[in-house]
CSV table of C-alpha atoms in Angstrom, one decimal:
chain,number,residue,atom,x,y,z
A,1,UNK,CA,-32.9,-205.1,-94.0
A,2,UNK,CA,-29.9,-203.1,-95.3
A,3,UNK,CA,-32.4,-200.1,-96.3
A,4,UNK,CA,-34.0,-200.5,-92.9
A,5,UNK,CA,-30.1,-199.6,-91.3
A,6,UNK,CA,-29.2,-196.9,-93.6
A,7,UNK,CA,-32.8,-195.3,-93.2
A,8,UNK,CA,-31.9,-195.4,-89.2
A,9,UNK,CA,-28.8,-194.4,-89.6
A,10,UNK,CA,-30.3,-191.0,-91.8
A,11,UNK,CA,-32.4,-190.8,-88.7
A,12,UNK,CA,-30.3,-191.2,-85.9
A,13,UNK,CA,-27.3,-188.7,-88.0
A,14,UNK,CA,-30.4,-185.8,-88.1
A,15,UNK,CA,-31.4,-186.5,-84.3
A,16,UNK,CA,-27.5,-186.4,-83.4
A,17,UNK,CA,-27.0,-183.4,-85.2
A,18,UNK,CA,-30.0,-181.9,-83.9
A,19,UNK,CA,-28.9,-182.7,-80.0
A,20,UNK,CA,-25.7,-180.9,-80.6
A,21,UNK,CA,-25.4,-177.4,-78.7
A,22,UNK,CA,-25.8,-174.5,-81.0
A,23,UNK,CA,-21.9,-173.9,-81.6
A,24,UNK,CA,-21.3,-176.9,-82.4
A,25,UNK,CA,-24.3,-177.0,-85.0
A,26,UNK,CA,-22.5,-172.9,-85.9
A,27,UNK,CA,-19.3,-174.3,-86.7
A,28,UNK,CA,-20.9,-177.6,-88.5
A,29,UNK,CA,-23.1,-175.0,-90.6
A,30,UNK,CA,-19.5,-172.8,-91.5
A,31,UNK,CA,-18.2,-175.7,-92.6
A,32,UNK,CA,-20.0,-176.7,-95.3
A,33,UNK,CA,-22.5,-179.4,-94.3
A,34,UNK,CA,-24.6,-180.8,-91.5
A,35,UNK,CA,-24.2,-184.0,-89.3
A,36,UNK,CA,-26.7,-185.7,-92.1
A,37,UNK,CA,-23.6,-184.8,-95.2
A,38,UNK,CA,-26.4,-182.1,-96.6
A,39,UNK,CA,-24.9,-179.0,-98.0
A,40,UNK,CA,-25.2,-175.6,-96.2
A,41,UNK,CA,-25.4,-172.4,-98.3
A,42,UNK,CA,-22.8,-169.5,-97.4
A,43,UNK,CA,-23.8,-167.3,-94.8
A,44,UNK,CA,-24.4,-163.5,-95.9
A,45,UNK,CA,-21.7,-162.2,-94.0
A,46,UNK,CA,-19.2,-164.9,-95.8
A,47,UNK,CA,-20.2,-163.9,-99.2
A,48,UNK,CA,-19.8,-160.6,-98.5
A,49,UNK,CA,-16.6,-160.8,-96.8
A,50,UNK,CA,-15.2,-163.3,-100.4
A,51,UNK,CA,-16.7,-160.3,-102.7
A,52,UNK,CA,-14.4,-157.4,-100.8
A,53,UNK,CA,-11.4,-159.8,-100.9
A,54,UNK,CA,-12.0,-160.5,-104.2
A,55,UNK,CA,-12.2,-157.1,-105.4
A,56,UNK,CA,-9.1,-156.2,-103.3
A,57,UNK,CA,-7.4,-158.6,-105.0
A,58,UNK,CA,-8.3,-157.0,-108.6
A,59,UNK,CA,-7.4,-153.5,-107.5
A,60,UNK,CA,-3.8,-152.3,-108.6
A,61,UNK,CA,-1.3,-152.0,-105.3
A,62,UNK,CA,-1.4,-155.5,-104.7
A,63,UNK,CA,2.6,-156.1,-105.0
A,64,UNK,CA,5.6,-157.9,-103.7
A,65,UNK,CA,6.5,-158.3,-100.8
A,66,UNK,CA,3.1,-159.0,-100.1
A,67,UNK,CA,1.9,-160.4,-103.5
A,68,UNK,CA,-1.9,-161.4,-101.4
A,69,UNK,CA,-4.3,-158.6,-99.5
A,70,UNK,CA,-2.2,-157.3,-96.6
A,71,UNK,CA,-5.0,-156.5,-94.1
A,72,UNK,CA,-3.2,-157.3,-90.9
A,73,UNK,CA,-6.0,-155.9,-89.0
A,74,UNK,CA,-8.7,-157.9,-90.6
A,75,UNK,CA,-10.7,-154.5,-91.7
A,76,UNK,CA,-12.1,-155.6,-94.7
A,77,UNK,CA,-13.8,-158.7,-93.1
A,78,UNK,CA,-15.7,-156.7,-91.0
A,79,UNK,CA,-16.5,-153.9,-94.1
A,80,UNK,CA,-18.9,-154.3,-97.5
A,81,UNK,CA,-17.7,-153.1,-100.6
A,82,UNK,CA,-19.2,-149.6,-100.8
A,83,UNK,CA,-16.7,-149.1,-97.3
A,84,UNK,CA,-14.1,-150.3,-99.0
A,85,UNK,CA,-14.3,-148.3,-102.1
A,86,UNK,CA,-14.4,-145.5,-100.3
A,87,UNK,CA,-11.3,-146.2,-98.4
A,88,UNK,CA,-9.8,-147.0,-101.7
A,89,UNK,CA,-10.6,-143.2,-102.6
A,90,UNK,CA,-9.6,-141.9,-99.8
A,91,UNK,CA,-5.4,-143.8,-99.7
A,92,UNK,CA,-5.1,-142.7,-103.3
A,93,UNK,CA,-6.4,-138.7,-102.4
A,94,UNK,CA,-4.1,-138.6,-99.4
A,95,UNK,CA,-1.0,-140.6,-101.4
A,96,UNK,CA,-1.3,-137.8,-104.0
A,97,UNK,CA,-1.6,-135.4,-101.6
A,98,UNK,CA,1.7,-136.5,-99.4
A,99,UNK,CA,3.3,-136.7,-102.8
A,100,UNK,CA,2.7,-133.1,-103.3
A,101,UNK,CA,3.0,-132.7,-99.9
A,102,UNK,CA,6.6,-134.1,-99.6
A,103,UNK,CA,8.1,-132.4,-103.2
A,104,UNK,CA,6.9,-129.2,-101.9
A,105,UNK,CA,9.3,-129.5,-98.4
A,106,UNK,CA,12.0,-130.1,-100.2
A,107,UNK,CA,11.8,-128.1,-103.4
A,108,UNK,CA,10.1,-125.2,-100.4
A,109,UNK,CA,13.8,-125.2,-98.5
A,110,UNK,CA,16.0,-125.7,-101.4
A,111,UNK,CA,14.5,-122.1,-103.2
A,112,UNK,CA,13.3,-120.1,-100.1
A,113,UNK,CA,16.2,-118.0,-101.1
A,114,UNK,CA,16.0,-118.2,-104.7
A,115,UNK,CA,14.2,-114.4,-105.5
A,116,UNK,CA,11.5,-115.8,-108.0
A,117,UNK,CA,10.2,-118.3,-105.6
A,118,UNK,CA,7.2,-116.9,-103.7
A,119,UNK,CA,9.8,-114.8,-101.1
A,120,UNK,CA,9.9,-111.4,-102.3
A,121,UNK,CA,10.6,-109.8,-98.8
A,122,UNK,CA,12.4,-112.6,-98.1
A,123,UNK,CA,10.5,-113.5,-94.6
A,124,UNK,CA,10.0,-117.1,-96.0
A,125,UNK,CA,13.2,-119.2,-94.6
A,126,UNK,CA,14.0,-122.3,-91.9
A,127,UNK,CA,12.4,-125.7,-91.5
A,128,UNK,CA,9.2,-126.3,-94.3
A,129,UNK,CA,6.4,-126.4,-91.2
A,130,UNK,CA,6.8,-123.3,-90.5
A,131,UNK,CA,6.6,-121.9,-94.3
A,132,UNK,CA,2.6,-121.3,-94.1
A,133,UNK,CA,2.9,-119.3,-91.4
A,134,UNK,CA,5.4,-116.8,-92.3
A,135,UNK,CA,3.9,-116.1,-95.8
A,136,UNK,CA,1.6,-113.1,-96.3
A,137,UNK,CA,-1.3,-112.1,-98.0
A,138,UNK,CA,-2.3,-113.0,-102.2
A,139,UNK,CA,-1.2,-116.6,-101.4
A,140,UNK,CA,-3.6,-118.4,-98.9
A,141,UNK,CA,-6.3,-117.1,-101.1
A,142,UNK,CA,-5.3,-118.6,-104.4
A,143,UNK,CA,-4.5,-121.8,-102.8
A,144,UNK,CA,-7.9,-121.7,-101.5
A,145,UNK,CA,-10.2,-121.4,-104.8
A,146,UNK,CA,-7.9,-123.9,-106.5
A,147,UNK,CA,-8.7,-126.7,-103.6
A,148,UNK,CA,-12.1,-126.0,-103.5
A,149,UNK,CA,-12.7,-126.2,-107.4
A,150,UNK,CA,-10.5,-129.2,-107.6
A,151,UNK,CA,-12.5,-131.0,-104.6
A,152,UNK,CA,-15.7,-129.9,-106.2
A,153,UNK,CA,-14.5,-131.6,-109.3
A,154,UNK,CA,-13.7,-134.9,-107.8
A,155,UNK,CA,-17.1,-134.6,-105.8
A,156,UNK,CA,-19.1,-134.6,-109.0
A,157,UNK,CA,-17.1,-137.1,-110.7
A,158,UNK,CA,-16.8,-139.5,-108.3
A,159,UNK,CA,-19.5,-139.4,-105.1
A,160,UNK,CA,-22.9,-140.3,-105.5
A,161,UNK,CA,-25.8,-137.9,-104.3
A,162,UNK,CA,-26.2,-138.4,-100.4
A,163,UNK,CA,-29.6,-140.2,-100.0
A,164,UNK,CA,-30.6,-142.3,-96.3
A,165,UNK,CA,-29.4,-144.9,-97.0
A,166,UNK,CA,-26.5,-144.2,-99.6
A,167,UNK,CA,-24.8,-141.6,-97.7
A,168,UNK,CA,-21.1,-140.7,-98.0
A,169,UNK,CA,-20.7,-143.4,-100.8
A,170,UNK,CA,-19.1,-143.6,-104.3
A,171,UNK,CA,-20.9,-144.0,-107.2
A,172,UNK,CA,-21.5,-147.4,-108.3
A,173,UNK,CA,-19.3,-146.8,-111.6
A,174,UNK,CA,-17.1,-144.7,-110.2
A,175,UNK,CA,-13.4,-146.2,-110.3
A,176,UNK,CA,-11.4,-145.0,-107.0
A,177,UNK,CA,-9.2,-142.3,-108.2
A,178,UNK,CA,-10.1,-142.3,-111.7
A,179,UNK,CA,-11.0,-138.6,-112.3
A,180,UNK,CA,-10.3,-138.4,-116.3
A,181,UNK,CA,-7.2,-135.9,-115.4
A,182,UNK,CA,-4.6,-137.0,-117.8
A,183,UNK,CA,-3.5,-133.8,-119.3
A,184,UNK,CA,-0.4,-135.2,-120.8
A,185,UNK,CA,-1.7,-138.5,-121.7
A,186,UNK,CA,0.4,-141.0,-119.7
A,187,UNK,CA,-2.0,-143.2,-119.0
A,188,UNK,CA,-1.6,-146.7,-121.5
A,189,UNK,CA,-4.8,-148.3,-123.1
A,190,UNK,CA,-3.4,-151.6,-122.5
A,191,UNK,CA,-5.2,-152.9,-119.6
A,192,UNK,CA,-2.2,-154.6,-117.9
A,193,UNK,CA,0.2,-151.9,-118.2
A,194,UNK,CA,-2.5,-149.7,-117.0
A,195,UNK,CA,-2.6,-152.0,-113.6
A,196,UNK,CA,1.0,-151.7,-113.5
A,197,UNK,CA,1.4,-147.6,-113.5
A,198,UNK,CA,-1.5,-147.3,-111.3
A,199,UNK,CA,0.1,-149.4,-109.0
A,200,UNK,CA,3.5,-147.6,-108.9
A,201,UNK,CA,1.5,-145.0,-108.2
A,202,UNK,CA,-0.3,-146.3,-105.2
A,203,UNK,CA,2.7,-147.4,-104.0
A,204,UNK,CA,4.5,-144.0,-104.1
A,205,UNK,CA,2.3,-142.5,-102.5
A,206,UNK,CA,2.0,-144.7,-99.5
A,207,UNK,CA,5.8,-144.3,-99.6
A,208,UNK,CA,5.2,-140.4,-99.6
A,209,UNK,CA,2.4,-141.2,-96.5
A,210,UNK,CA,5.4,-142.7,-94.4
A,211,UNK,CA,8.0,-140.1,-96.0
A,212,UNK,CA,5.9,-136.6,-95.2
A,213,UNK,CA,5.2,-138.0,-91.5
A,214,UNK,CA,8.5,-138.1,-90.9
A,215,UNK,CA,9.6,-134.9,-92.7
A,216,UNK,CA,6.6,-133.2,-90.0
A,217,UNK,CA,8.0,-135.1,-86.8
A,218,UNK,CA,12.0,-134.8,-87.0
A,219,UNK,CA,11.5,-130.9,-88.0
A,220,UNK,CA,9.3,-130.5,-85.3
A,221,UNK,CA,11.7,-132.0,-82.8
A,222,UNK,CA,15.0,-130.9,-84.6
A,223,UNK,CA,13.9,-127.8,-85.7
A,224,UNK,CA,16.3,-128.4,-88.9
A,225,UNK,CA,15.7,-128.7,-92.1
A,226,UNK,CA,15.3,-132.0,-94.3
A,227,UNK,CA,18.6,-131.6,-96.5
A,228,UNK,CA,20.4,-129.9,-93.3
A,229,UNK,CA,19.3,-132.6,-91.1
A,230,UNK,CA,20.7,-135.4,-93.8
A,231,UNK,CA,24.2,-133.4,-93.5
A,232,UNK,CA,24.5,-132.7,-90.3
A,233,UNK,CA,24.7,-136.6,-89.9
A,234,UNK,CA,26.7,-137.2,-92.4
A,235,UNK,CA,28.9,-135.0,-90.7
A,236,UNK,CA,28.7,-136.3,-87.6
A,237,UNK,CA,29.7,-140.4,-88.9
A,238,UNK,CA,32.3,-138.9,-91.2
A,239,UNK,CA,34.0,-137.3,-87.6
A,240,UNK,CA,33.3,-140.3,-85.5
A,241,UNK,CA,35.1,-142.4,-88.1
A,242,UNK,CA,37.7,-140.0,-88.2
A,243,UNK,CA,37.8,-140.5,-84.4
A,244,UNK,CA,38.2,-144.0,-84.6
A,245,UNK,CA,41.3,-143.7,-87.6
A,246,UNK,CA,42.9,-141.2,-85.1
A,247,UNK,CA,42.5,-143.3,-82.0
A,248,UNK,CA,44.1,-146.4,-83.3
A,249,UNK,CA,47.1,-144.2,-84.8
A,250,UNK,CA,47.4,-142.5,-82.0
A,251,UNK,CA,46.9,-138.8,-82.8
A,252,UNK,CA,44.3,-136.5,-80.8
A,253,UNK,CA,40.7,-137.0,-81.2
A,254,UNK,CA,38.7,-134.5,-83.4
A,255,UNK,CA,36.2,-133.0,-80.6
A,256,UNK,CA,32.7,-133.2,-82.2
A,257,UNK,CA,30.9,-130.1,-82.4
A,258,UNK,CA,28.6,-129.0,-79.7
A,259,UNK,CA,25.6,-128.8,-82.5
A,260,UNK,CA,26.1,-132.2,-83.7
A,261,UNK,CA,26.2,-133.9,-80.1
A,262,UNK,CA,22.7,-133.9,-80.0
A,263,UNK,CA,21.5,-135.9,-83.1
C-alpha cells in the first residue's frame, strides 16, 4: 500500500509539474531540479556565462576596492570568452597607450622651451592638444612607421587569421597583452609576483584612461596648461584664504585677479 502512495505521489508530482505554465517550469529548470526532485543540467548560456567569470576572476586587475569582477553593467553575462579576451586586449593597448599618452602632456609642456626638445623654431608652445598641430614636417612621418610596425607586431603575435567564423578574435594561446616585449627584463618568473606587476600595471593605466580624459577636456575648455592650470588654483585658494585672514582682522581685502575669477 505504501508503494502504491509513493508511486502516485511520483505520478501526480510529474503531472503537476507538467501543468505548470512554461515560466514557471523556466525558473524550476534554472533552479536546479524539476517538480519530481530530478536534476536539470546547466543551460548553455549558464555555463558559458560561469566560464567568462571564472576567467575574469584569474586575470590580474582584480584588486581592492573591488576584490570580485566589477561588471556593473552585466557585459560579461551577455559575452563568450573569445569577446572577452579581446576586450581584455584592447583595456591593456589603450592603458598603455594613455600612459604614454599622459607622460607625454606633461613632459610636452614642461620642455617646449627647452632647445633640444623637438622645437627648433620654436613654434611648438601652449596647452599639449594643440602640439600636433603646430609641429612641421620629419615628425608625423617617423611617428607613422614606428605605429604601424609596432601594430603589425602585436597583430602577428597576438590575433588569429580572420576566417568566417573566427573573425576579429585572438588567438587561442595568445595571453592579452603578453607580446614578449621585455627589453629590460622586469618581468618576475614567479607566477604570483608576475600577477601582482601585471596588475599594477592594469591599474595604472586605467588610472591614466581617467587622467588623459581629463588632461584633453579642462585644456579644451581652459585653454591652460596642466601644471599652469594646477597653479593658477593654488593661487587662487592661497588669496581667498588670505581674504578670509584679512576680513576677520580687519584690513582690506586682496582683490582676486581678473584671470583667476573664472576658474
Amino acid at each position: 500500500m505504501a508503494l502504491t502512495m509513493r508511486m502516485l505521489n511520483g505520478k501526480s508530482s510529474v503531472v503537476a509539474g507538467a501543468a505548470l505554465p512554461a515560466s514557471r517550469r523556466a525558473v524550476i529548470a534554472r533552479v536546479g531540479k524539476t517538480m519530481s526532485g530530478k536534476e536539470v543540467p546547466p543551460s548553455p548560456e549558464a555555463s558559458a556565462g560561469d566560464e567568462v567569470y571564472e576567467y575574469l576572476k584569474s586575470c590580474p586587475g582584480v584588486s581592492a576596492p573591488f576584490e570580485n569582477v566589477f561588471d556593473p553593467a552585466g557585459l560579461a553575462r551577455t559575452s563568450n570568452l573569445r569577446d572577452i579576451k579581446r576586450w581584455r586586449e584592447s583595456e591593456i593597448t589603450h592603458g598603455r597607450v594613455s600612459m604614454l599618452a599622459a607622460l607625454g602632456f606633461i613632459v610636452g609642456e614642461q620642455l617646449q622651451d627647452f632647445p633640444l626638445f623637438f622645437n627648433f623654431d620654436g613654434r611648438v608652445q601652449g596647452p599639449a592638444i594643440y602640439h600636433f598641430q603646430q609641429i612641421g614636417q620629419g615628425f608625423w612621418e617617423p611617428l607613422l612607421i614606428a605605429i604601424g610596425v609596432a601594430e603589425s607586431y602585436r597583430v602577428a603575435v597576438g590575433w588569429a587569421t580572420p576566417t568566417g567564423t573566427g573573425f576579429n578574435a585572438l588567438k587561442d594561446e595568445y595571453e592579452p597583452g603578453y607580446l614578449g616585449f621585455d627589453p629590460l627584463n622586469l618581468l618576475p618568473e614567479d607566477p604570483s609576483a608576475r600577477k601582482e606587476l601585471q596588475t599594477k600595471e592594469i591599474n595604472n593605466g586605467r588610472l591614466a584612461m581617467i587622467a588623459i580624459a581629463a588632461f584633453v577636456a579642462q585644456e579644451l575648455v581652459e585653454q591652460t596648461e596642466i601644471f599652469e592650470h594646477l597653479f593658477l588654483r593654488f593661487e587662487k585658494e592661497a588669496i581667498l584664504e588670505l581674504d578670509d585672514i584679512e576680513r576677520d582682522i580687519g584690513l582690506p581685502i586682496t582683490p582676486l585677479p581678473e584671470e583667476l575669477k573664472n576658474l
